[in-house]
mmCIF file with all atom_site columns, C-alpha atoms in Angstrom:
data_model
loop_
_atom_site.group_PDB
_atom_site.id
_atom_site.type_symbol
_atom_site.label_atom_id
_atom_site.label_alt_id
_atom_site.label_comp_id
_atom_site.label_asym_id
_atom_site.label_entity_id
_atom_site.label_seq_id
_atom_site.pdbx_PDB_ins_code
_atom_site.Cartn_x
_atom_site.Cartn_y
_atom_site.Cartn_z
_atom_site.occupancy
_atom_site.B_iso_or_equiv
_atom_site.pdbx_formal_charge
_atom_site.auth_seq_id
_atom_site.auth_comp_id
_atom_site.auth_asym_id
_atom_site.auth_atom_id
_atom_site.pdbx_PDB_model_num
ATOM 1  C CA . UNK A 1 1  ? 48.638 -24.023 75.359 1.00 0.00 ? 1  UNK A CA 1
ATOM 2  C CA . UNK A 1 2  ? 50.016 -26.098 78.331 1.00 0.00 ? 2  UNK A CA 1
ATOM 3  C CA . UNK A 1 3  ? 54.132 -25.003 78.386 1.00 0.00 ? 3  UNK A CA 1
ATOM 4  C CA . UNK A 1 4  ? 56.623 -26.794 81.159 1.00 0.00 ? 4  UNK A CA 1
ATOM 5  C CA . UNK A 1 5  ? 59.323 -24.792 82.200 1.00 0.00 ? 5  UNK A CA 1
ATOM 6  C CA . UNK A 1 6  ? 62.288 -26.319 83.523 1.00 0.00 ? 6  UNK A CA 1
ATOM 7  C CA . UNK A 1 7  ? 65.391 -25.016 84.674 1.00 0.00 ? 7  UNK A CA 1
ATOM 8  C CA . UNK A 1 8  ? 68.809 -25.719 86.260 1.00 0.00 ? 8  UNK A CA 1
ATOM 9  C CA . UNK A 1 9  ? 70.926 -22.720 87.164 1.00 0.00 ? 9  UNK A CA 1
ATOM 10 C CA . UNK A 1 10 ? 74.508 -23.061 88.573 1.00 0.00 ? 10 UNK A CA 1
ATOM 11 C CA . UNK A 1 11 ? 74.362 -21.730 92.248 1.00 0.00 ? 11 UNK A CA 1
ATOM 12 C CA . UNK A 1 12 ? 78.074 -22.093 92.863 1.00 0.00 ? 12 UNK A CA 1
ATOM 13 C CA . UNK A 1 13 ? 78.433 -18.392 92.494 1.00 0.00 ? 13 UNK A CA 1
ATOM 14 C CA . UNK A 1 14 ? 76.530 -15.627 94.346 1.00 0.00 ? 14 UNK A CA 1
ATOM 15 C CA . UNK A 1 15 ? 75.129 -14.545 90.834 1.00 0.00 ? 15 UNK A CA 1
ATOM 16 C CA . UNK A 1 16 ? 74.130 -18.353 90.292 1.00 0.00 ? 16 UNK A CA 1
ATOM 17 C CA . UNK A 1 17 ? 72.036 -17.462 93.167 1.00 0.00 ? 17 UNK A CA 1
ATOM 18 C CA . UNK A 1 18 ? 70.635 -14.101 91.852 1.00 0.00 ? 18 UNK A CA 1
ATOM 19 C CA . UNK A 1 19 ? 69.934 -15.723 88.795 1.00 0.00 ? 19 UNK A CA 1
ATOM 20 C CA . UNK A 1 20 ? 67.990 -18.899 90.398 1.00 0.00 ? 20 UNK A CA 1
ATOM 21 C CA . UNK A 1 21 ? 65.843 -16.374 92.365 1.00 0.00 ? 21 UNK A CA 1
ATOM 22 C CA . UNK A 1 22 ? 65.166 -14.229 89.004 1.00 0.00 ? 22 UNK A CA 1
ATOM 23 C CA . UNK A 1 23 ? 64.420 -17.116 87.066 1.00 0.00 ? 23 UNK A CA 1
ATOM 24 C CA . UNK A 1 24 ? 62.110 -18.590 89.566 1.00 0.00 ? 24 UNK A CA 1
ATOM 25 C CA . UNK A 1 25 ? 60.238 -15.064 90.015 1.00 0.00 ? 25 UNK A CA 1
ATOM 26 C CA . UNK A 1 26 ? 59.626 -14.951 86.142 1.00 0.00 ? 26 UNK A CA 1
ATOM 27 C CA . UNK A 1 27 ? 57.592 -18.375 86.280 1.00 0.00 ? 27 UNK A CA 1
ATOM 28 C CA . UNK A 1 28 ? 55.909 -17.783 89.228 1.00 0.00 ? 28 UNK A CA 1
ATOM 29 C CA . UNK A 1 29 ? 54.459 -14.705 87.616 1.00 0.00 ? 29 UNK A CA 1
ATOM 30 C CA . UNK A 1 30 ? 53.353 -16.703 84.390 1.00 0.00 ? 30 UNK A CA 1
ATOM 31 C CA . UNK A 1 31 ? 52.170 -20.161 86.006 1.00 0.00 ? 31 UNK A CA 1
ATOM 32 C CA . UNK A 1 32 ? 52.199 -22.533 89.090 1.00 0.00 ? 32 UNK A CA 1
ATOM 33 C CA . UNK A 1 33 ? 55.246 -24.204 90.558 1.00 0.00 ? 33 UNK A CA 1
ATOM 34 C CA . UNK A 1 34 ? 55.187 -28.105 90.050 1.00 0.00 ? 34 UNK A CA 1
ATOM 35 C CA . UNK A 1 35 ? 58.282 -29.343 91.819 1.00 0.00 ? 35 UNK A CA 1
ATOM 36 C CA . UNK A 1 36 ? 61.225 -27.322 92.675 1.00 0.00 ? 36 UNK A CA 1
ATOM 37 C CA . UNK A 1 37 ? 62.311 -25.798 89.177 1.00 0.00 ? 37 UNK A CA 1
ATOM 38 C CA . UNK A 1 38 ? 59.636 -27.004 87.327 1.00 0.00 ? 38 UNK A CA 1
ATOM 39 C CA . UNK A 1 39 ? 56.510 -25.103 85.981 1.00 0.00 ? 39 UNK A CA 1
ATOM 40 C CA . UNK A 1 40 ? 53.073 -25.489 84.183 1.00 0.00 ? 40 UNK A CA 1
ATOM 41 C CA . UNK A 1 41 ? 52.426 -22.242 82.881 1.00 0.00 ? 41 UNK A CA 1
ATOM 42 C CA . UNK A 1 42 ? 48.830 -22.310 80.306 1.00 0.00 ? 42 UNK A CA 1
ATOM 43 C CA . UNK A 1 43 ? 49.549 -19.330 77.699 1.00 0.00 ? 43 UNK A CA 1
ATOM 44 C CA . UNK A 1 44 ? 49.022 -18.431 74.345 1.00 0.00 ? 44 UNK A CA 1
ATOM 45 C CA . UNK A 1 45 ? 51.398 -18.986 71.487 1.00 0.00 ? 45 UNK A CA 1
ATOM 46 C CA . UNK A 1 46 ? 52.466 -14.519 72.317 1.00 0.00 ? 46 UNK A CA 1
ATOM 47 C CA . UNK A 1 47 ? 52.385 -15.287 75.702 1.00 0.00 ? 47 UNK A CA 1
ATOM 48 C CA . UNK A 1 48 ? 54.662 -18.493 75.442 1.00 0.00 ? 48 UNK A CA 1
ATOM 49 C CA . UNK A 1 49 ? 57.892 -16.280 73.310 1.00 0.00 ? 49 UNK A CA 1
ATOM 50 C CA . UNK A 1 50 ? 57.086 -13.272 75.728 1.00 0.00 ? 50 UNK A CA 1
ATOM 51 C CA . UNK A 1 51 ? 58.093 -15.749 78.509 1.00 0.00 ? 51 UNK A CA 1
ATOM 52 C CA . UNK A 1 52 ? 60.811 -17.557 76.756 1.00 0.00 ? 52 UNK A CA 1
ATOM 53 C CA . UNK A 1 53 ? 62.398 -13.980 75.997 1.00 0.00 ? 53 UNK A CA 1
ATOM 54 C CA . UNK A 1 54 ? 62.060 -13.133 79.901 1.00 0.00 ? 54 UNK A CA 1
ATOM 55 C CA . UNK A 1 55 ? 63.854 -16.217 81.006 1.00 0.00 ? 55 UNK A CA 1
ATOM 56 C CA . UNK A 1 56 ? 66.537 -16.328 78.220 1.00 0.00 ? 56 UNK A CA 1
ATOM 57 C CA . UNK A 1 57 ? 67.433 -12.499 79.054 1.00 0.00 ? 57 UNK A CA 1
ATOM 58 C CA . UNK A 1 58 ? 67.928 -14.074 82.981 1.00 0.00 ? 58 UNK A CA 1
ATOM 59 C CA . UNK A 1 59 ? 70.122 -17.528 82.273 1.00 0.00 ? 59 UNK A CA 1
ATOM 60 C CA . UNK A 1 60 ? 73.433 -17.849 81.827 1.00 0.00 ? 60 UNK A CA 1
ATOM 61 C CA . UNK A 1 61 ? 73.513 -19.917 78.481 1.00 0.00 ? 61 UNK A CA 1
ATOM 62 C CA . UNK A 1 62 ? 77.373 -21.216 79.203 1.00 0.00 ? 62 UNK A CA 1
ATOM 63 C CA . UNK A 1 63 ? 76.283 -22.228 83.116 1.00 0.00 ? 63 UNK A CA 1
ATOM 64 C CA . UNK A 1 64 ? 72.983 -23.157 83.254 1.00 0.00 ? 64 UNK A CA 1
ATOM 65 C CA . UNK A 1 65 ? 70.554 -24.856 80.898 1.00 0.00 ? 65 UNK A CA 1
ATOM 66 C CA . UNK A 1 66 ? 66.390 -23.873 80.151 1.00 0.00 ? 66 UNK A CA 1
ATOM 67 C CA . UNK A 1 67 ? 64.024 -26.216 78.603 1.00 0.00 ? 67 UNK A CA 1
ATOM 68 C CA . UNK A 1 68 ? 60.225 -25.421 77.710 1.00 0.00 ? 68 UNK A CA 1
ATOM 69 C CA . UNK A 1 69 ? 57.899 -28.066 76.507 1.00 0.00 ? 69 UNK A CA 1
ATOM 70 C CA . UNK A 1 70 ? 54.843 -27.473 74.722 1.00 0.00 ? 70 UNK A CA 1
ATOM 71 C CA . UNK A 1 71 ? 52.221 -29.740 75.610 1.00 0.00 ? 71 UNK A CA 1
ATOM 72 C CA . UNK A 1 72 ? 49.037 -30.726 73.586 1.00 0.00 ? 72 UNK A CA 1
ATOM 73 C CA . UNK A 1 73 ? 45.937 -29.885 74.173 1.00 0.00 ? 73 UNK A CA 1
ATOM 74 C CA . UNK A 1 74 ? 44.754 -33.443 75.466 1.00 0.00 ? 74 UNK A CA 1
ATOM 75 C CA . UNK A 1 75 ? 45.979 -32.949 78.326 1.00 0.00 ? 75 UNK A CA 1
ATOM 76 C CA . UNK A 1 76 ? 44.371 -35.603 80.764 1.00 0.00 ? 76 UNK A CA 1
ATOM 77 C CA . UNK A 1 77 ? 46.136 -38.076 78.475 1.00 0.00 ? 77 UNK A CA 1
ATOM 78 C CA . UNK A 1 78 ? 49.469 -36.780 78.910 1.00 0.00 ? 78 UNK A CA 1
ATOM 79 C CA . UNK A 1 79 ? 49.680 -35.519 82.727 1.00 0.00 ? 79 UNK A CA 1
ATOM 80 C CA . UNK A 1 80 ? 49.145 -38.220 85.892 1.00 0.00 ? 80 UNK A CA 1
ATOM 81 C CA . UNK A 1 81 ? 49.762 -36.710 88.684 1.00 0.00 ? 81 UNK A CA 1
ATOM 82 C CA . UNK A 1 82 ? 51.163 -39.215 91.758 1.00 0.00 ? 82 UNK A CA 1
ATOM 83 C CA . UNK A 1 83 ? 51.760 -37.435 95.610 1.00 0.00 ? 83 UNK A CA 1
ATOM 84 C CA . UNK A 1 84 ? 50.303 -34.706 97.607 1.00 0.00 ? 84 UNK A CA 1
ATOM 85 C CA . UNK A 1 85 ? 50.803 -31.669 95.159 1.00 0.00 ? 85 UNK A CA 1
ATOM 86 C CA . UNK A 1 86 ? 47.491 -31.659 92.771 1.00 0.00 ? 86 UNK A CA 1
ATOM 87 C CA . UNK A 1 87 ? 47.992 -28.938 89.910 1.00 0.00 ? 87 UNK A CA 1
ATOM 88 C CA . UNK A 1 88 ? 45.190 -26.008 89.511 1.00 0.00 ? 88 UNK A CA 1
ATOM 89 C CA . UNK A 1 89 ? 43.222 -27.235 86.507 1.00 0.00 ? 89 UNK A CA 1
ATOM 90 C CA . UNK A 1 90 ? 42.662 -24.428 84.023 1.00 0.00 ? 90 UNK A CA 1
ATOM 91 C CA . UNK A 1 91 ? 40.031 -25.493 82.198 1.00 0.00 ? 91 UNK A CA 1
ATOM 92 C CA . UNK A 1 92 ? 37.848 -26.427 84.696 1.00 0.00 ? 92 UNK A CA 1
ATOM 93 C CA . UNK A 1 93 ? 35.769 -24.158 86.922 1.00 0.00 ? 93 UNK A CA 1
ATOM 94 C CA . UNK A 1 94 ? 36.853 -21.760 89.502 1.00 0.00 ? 94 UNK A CA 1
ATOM 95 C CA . UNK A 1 95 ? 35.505 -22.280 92.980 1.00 0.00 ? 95 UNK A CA 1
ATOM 96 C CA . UNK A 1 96 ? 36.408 -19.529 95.344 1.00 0.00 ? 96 UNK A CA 1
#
């Protein structure tokens, strides 16, 4: 499945900051950065609460705020894509 990950963590504090950077490593492992804290990460349905565990255990609840969106399968439908940054596709061949 296609998950978005967006995030907004407070930065007004110097563990705001830790936080942003911990965050931001988590999703980098799992997908591909879209815009600043915004990422499309494809995973399966273990894979998906795995990552939702990992970024829960690294926001502050009470300062900052997480959202994950699962998108459907039809994916051309849902996702245009406008500007320089083109996302990998997943599903289509890999060309090295």
């Amino acid at each position: 499945m296609l998950v978005l990950v967006c995030y907004d963590v407070s930065t007004e504090t110097k563990s705001g900051r830790r936080r942003l950077r911990r965050v931001a490593k988590v999703c980098e492992s799992t997908g591909q950065r879209v815009q600043k804290s915004v990422f499309e990460c494809q995973v399966t349905l273990a894979e998906f609460e795995a990552l939702e565990r990992r970024l829960l255990a690294e926001v502050n609840l009470a300062e900052d705020c997480l959202r994950l969106y699962r998108i459907p399968e039809t994916r051309g439908a849902e996702v245009r894509e406008h500007g320089v940054f083109k996302a990998v596709d997943f599903d289509g061949p890999l060309v090295l």
